Short mmCIF file of N, CA and C in Angstrom, two decimals:
data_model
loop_
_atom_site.label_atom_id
_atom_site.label_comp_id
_atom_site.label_asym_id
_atom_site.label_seq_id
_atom_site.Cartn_x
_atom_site.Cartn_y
_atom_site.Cartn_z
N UNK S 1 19.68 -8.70 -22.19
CA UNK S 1 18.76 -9.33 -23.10
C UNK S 1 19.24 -10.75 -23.38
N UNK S 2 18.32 -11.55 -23.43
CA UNK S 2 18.75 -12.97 -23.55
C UNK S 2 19.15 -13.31 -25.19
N UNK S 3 19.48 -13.77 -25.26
CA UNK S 3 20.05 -14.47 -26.71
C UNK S 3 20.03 -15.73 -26.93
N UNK S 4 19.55 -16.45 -28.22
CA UNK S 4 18.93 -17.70 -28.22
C UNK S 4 19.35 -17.52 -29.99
N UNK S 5 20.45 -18.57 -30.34
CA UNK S 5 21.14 -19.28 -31.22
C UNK S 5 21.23 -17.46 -32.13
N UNK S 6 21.78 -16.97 -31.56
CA UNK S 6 22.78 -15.49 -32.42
C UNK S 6 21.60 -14.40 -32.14
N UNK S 7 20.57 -14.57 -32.20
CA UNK S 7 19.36 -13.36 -32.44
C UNK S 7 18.71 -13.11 -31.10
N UNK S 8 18.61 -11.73 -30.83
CA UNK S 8 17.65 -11.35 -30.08
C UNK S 8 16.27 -12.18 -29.89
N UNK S 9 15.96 -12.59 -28.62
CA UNK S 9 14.64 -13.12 -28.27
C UNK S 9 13.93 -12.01 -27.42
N UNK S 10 12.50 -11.56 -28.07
CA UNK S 10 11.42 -10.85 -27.32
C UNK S 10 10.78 -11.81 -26.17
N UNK S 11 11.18 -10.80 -24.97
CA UNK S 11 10.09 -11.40 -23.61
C UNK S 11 8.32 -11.58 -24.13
N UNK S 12 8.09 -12.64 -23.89
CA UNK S 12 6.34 -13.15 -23.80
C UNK S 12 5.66 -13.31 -22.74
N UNK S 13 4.80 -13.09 -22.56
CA UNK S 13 3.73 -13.48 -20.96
C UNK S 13 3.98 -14.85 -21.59
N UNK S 14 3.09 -15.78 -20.63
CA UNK S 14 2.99 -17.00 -20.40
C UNK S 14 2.34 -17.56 -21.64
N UNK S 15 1.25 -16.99 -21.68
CA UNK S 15 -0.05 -17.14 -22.62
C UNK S 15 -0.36 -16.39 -23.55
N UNK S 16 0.95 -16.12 -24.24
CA UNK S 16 1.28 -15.12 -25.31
C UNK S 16 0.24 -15.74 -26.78
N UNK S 17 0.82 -16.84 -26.99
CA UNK S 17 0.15 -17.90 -27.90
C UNK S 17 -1.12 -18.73 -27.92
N UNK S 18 -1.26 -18.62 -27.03
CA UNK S 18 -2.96 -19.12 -26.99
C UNK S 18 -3.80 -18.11 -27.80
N UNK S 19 -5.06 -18.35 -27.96
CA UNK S 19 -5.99 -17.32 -28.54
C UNK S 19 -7.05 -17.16 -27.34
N UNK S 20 -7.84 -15.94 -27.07
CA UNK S 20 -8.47 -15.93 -25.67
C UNK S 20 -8.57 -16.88 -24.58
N UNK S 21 -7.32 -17.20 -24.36
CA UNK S 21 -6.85 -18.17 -23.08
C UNK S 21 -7.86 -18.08 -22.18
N UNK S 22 -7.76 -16.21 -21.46
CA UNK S 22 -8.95 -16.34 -20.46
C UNK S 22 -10.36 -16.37 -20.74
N UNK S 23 -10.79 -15.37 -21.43
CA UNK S 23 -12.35 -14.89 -22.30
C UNK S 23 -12.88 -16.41 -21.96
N UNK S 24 -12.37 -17.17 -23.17
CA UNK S 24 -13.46 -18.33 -23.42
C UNK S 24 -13.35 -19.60 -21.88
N UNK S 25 -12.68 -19.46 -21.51
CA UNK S 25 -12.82 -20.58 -20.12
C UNK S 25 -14.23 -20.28 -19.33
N UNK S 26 -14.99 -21.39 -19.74
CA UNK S 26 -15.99 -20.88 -18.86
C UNK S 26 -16.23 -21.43 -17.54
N UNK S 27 -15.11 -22.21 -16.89
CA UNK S 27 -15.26 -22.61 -15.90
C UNK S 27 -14.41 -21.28 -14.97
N UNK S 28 -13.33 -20.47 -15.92
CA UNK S 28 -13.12 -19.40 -15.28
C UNK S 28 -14.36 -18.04 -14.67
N UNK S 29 -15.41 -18.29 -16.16
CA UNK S 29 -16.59 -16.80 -16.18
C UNK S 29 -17.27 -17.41 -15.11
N UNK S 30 -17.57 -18.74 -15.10
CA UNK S 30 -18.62 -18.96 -13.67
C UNK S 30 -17.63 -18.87 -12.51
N UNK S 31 -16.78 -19.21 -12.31
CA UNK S 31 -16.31 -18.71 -10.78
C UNK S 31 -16.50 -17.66 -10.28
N UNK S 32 -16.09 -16.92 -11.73
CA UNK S 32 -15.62 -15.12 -11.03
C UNK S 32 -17.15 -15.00 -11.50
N UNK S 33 -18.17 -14.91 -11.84
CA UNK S 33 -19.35 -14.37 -11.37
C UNK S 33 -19.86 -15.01 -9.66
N UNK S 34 -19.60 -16.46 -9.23
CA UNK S 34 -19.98 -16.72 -8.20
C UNK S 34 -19.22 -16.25 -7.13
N UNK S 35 -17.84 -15.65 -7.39
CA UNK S 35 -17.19 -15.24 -6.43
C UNK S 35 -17.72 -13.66 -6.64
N UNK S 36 -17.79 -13.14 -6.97
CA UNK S 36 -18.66 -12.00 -7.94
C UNK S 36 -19.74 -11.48 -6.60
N UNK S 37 -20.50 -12.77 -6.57
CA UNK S 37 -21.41 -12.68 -6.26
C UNK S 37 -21.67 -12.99 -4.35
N UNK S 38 -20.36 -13.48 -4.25
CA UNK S 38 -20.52 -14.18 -2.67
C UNK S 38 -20.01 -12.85 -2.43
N UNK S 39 -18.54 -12.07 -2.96
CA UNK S 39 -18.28 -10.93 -2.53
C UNK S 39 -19.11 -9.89 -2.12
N UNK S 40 -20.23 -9.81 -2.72
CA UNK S 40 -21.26 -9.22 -3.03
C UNK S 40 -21.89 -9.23 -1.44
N UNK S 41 -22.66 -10.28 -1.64
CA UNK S 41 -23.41 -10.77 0.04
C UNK S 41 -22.76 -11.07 1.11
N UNK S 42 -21.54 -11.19 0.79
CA UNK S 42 -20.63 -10.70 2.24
C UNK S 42 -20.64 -9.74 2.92
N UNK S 43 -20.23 -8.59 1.79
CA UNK S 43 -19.98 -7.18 1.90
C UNK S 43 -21.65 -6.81 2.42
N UNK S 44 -22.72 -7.15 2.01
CA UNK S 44 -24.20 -6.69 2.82
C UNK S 44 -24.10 -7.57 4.01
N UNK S 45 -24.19 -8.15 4.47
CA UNK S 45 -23.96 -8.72 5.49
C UNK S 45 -22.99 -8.52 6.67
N UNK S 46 -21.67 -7.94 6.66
CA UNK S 46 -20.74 -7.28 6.82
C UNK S 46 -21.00 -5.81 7.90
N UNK S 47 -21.93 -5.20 6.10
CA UNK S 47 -22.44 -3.77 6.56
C UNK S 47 -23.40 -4.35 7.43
N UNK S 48 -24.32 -5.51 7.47
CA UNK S 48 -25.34 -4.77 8.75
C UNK S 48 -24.80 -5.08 9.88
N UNK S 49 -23.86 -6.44 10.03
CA UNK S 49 -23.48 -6.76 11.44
C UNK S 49 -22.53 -5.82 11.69
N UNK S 50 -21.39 -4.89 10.89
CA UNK S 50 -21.23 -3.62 11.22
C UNK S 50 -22.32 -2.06 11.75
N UNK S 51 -23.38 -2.55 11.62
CA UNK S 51 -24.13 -1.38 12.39
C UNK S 51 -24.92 -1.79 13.05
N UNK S 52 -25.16 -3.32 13.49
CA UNK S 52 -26.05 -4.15 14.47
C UNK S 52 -24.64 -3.79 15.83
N UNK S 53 -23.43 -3.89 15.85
CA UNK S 53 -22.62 -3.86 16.68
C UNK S 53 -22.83 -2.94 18.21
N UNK S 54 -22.81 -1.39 17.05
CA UNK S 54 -23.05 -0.39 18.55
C UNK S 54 -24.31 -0.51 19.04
N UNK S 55 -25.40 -0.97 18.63
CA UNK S 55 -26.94 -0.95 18.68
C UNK S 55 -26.18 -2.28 20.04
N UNK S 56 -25.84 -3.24 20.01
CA UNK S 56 -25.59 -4.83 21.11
C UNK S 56 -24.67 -4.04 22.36
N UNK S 57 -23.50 -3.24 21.80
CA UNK S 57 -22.65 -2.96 22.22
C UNK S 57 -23.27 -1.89 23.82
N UNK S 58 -24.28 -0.94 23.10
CA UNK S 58 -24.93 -0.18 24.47
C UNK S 58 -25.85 -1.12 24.94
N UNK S 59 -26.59 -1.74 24.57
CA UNK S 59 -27.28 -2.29 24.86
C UNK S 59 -26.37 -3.11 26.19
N UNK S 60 -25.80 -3.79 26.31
CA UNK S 60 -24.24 -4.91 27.03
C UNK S 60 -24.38 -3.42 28.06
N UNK S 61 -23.80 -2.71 27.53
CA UNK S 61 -23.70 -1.33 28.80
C UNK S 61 -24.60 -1.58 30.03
N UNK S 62 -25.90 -0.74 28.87
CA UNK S 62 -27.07 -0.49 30.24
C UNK S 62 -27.62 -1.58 30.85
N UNK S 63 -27.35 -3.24 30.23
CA UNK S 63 -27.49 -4.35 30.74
C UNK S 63 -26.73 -4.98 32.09
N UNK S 64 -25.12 -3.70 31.93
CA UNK S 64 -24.59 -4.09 33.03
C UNK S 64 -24.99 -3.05 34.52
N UNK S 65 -25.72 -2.12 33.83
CA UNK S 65 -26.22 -0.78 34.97
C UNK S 65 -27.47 -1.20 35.72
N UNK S 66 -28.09 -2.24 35.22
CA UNK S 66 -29.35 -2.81 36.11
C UNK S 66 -28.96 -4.20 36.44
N UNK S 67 -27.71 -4.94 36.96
CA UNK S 67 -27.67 -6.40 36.76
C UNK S 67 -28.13 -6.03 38.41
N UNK S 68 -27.98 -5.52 38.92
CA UNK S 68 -28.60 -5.40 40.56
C UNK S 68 -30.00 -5.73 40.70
N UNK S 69 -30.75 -5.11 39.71
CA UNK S 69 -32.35 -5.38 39.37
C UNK S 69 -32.85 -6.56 39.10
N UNK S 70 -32.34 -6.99 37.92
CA UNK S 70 -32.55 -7.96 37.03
C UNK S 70 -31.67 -9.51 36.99
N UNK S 71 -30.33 -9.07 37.76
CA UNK S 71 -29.35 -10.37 37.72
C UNK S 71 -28.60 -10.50 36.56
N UNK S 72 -28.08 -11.31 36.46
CA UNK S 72 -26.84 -11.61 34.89
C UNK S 72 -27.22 -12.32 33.56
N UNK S 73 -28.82 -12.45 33.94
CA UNK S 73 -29.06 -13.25 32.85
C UNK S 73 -29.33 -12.40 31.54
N UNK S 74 -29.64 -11.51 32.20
CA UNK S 74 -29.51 -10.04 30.74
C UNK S 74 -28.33 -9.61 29.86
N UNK S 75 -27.31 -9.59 30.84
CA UNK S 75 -25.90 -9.24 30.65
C UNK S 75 -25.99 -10.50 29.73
N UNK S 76 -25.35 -11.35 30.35
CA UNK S 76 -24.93 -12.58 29.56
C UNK S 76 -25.56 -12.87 28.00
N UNK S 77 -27.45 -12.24 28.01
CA UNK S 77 -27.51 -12.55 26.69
C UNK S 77 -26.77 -11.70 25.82
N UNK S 78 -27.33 -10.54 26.23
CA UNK S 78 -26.68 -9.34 25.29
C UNK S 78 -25.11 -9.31 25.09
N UNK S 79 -24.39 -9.84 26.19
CA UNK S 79 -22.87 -10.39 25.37
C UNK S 79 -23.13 -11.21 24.66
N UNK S 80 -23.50 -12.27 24.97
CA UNK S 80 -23.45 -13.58 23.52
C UNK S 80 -23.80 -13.43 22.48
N UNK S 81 -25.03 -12.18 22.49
CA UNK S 81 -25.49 -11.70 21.11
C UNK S 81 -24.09 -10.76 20.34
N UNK S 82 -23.39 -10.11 21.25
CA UNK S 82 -22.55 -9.02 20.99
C UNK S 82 -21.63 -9.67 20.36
N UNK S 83 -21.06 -10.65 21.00
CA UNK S 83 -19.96 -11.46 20.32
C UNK S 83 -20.28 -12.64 19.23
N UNK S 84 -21.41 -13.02 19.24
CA UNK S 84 -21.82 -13.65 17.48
C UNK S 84 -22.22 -12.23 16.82
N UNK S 85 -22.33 -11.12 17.06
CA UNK S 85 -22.43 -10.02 15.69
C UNK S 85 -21.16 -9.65 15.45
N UNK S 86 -20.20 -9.66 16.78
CA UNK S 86 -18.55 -9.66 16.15
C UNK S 86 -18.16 -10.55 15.35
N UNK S 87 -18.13 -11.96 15.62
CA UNK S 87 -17.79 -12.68 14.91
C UNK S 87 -18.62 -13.38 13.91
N UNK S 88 -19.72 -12.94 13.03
CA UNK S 88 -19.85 -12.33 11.93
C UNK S 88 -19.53 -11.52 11.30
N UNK S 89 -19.16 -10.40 11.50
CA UNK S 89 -18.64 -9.10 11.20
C UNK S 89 -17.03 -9.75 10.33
N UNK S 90 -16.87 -10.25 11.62
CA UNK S 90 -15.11 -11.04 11.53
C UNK S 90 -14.69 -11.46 10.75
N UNK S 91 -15.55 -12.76 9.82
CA UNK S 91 -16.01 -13.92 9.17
C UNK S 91 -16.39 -13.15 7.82
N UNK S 92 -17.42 -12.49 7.51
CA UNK S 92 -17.51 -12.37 6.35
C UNK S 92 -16.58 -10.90 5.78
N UNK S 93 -15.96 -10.27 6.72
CA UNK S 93 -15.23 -9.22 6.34
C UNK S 93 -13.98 -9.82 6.04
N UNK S 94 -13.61 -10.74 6.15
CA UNK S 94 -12.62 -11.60 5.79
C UNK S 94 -12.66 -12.18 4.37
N UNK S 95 -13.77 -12.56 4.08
CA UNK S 95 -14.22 -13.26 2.96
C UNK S 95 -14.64 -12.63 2.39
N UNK S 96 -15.14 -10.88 2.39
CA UNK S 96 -15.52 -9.80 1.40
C UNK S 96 -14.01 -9.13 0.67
N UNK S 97 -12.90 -9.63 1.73
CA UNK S 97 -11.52 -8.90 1.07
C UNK S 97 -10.82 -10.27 0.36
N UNK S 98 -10.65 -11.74 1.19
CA UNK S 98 -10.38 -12.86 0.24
C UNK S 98 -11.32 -12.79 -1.30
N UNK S 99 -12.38 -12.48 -1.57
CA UNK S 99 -13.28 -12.77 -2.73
C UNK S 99 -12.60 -11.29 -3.74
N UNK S 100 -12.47 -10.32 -3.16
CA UNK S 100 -12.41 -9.03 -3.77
C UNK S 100 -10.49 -9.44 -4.38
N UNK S 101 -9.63 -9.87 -3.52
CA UNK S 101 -8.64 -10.18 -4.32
C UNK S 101 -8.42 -11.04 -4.89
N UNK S 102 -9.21 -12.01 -5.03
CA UNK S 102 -9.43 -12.94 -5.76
C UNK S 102 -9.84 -12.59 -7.65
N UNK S 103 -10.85 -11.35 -7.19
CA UNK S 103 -11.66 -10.70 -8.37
C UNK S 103 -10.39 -9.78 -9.13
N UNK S 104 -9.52 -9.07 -7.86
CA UNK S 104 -8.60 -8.00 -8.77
C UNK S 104 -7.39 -8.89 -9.00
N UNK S 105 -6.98 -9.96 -8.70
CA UNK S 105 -5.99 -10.84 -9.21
C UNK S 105 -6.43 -11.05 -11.03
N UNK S 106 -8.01 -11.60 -11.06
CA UNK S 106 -8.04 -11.90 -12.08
C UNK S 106 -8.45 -10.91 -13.11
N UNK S 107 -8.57 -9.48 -12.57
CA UNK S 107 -8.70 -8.61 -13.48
C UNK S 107 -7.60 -7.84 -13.87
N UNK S 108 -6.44 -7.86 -12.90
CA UNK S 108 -5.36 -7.53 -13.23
C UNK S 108 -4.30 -8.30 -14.59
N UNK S 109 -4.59 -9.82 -14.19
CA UNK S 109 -4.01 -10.75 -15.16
C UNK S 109 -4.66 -10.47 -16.68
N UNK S 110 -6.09 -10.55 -16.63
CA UNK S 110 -7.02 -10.22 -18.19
C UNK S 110 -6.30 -8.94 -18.87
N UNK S 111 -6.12 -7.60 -17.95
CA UNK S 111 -5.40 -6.60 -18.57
C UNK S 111 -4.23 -7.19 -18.84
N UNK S 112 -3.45 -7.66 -18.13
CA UNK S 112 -1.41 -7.62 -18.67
C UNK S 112 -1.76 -8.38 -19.86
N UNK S 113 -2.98 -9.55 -19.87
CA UNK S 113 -2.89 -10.67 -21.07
C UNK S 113 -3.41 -9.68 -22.41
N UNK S 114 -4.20 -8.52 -22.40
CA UNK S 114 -4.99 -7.77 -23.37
C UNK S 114 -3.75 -6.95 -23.89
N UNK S 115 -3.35 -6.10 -22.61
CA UNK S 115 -1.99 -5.36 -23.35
C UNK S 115 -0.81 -6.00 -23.87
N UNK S 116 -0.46 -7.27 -23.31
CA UNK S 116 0.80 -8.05 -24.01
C UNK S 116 0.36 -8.34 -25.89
N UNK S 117 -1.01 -9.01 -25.58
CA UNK S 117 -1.53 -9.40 -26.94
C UNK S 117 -1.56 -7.75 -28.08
N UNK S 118 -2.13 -6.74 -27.46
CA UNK S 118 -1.89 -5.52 -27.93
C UNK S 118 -0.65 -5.00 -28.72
N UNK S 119 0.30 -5.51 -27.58
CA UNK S 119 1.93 -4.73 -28.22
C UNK S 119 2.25 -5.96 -29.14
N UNK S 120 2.14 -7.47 -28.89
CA UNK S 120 2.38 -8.23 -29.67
C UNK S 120 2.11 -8.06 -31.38
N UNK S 121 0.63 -7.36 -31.11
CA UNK S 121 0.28 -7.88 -32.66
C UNK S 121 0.62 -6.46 -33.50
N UNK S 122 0.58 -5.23 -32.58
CA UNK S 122 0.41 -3.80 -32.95
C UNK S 122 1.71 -3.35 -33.09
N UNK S 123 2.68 -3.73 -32.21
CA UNK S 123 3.78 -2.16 -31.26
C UNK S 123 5.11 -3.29 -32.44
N UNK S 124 5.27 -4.55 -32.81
CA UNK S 124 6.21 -4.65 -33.53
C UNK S 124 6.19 -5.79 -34.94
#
């Protein structure tokens, strides 16, 4: 335990002393609703180019079972399509888990700041 001029000193969060440090920032409430919200339309977007995938993916197949018929120009689209629904998929599934820890960073911090303020004013 640290000691500071003879007496016991109690550990503080950061933002022990402020009064709703986070609550009232409202440049904090609009982020996290717009990040809120991009998380949001990532994650739909995500899901469909996650189930547009196998739908491109056979498709690329039986495109390669007639290139004798038809030539490569089939193949070739249906890959290019295959690989921009991957890399969408890629892209916003990236940015549905960057936005989401972004969201539990700052919901994790609001709790430690609610319970510190809790034991502060209550527990001594």
């Amino acid at each position: 335990m640290n000691t500071e001029s003879g007496r016991a000193r109690r550990w503080k969060p950061k933002h022990a002393g402020t009064e709703r440090w986070l609550s009232d920032n409202v440049v904090t409430h609009i982020s996290t609703c717009a990040c809120m919200g991009y998380s949001l339309h990532s994650q739909v977007v995500a899901a469909l180019s996650e189930l547009a995938i196998p739908h491109f993916f056979t498709k690329s197949i039986f495109a390669a079972g007639v290139v004798q018929e038809q030539g490569t120009a089939t193949l070739s689209e249906h890959i290019k399509i295959l690989v921009g629904v991957v890399a969408v998929f890629a892209v916003t599934s990236a940015a549905r888990g960057w936005c989401f820890s972004i969201l539990n960073n700052r919901l994790t911090m609001r709790l430690r700041w609610v319970f510190w303020r809790f034991l502060e004013l209550h527990a001594w």
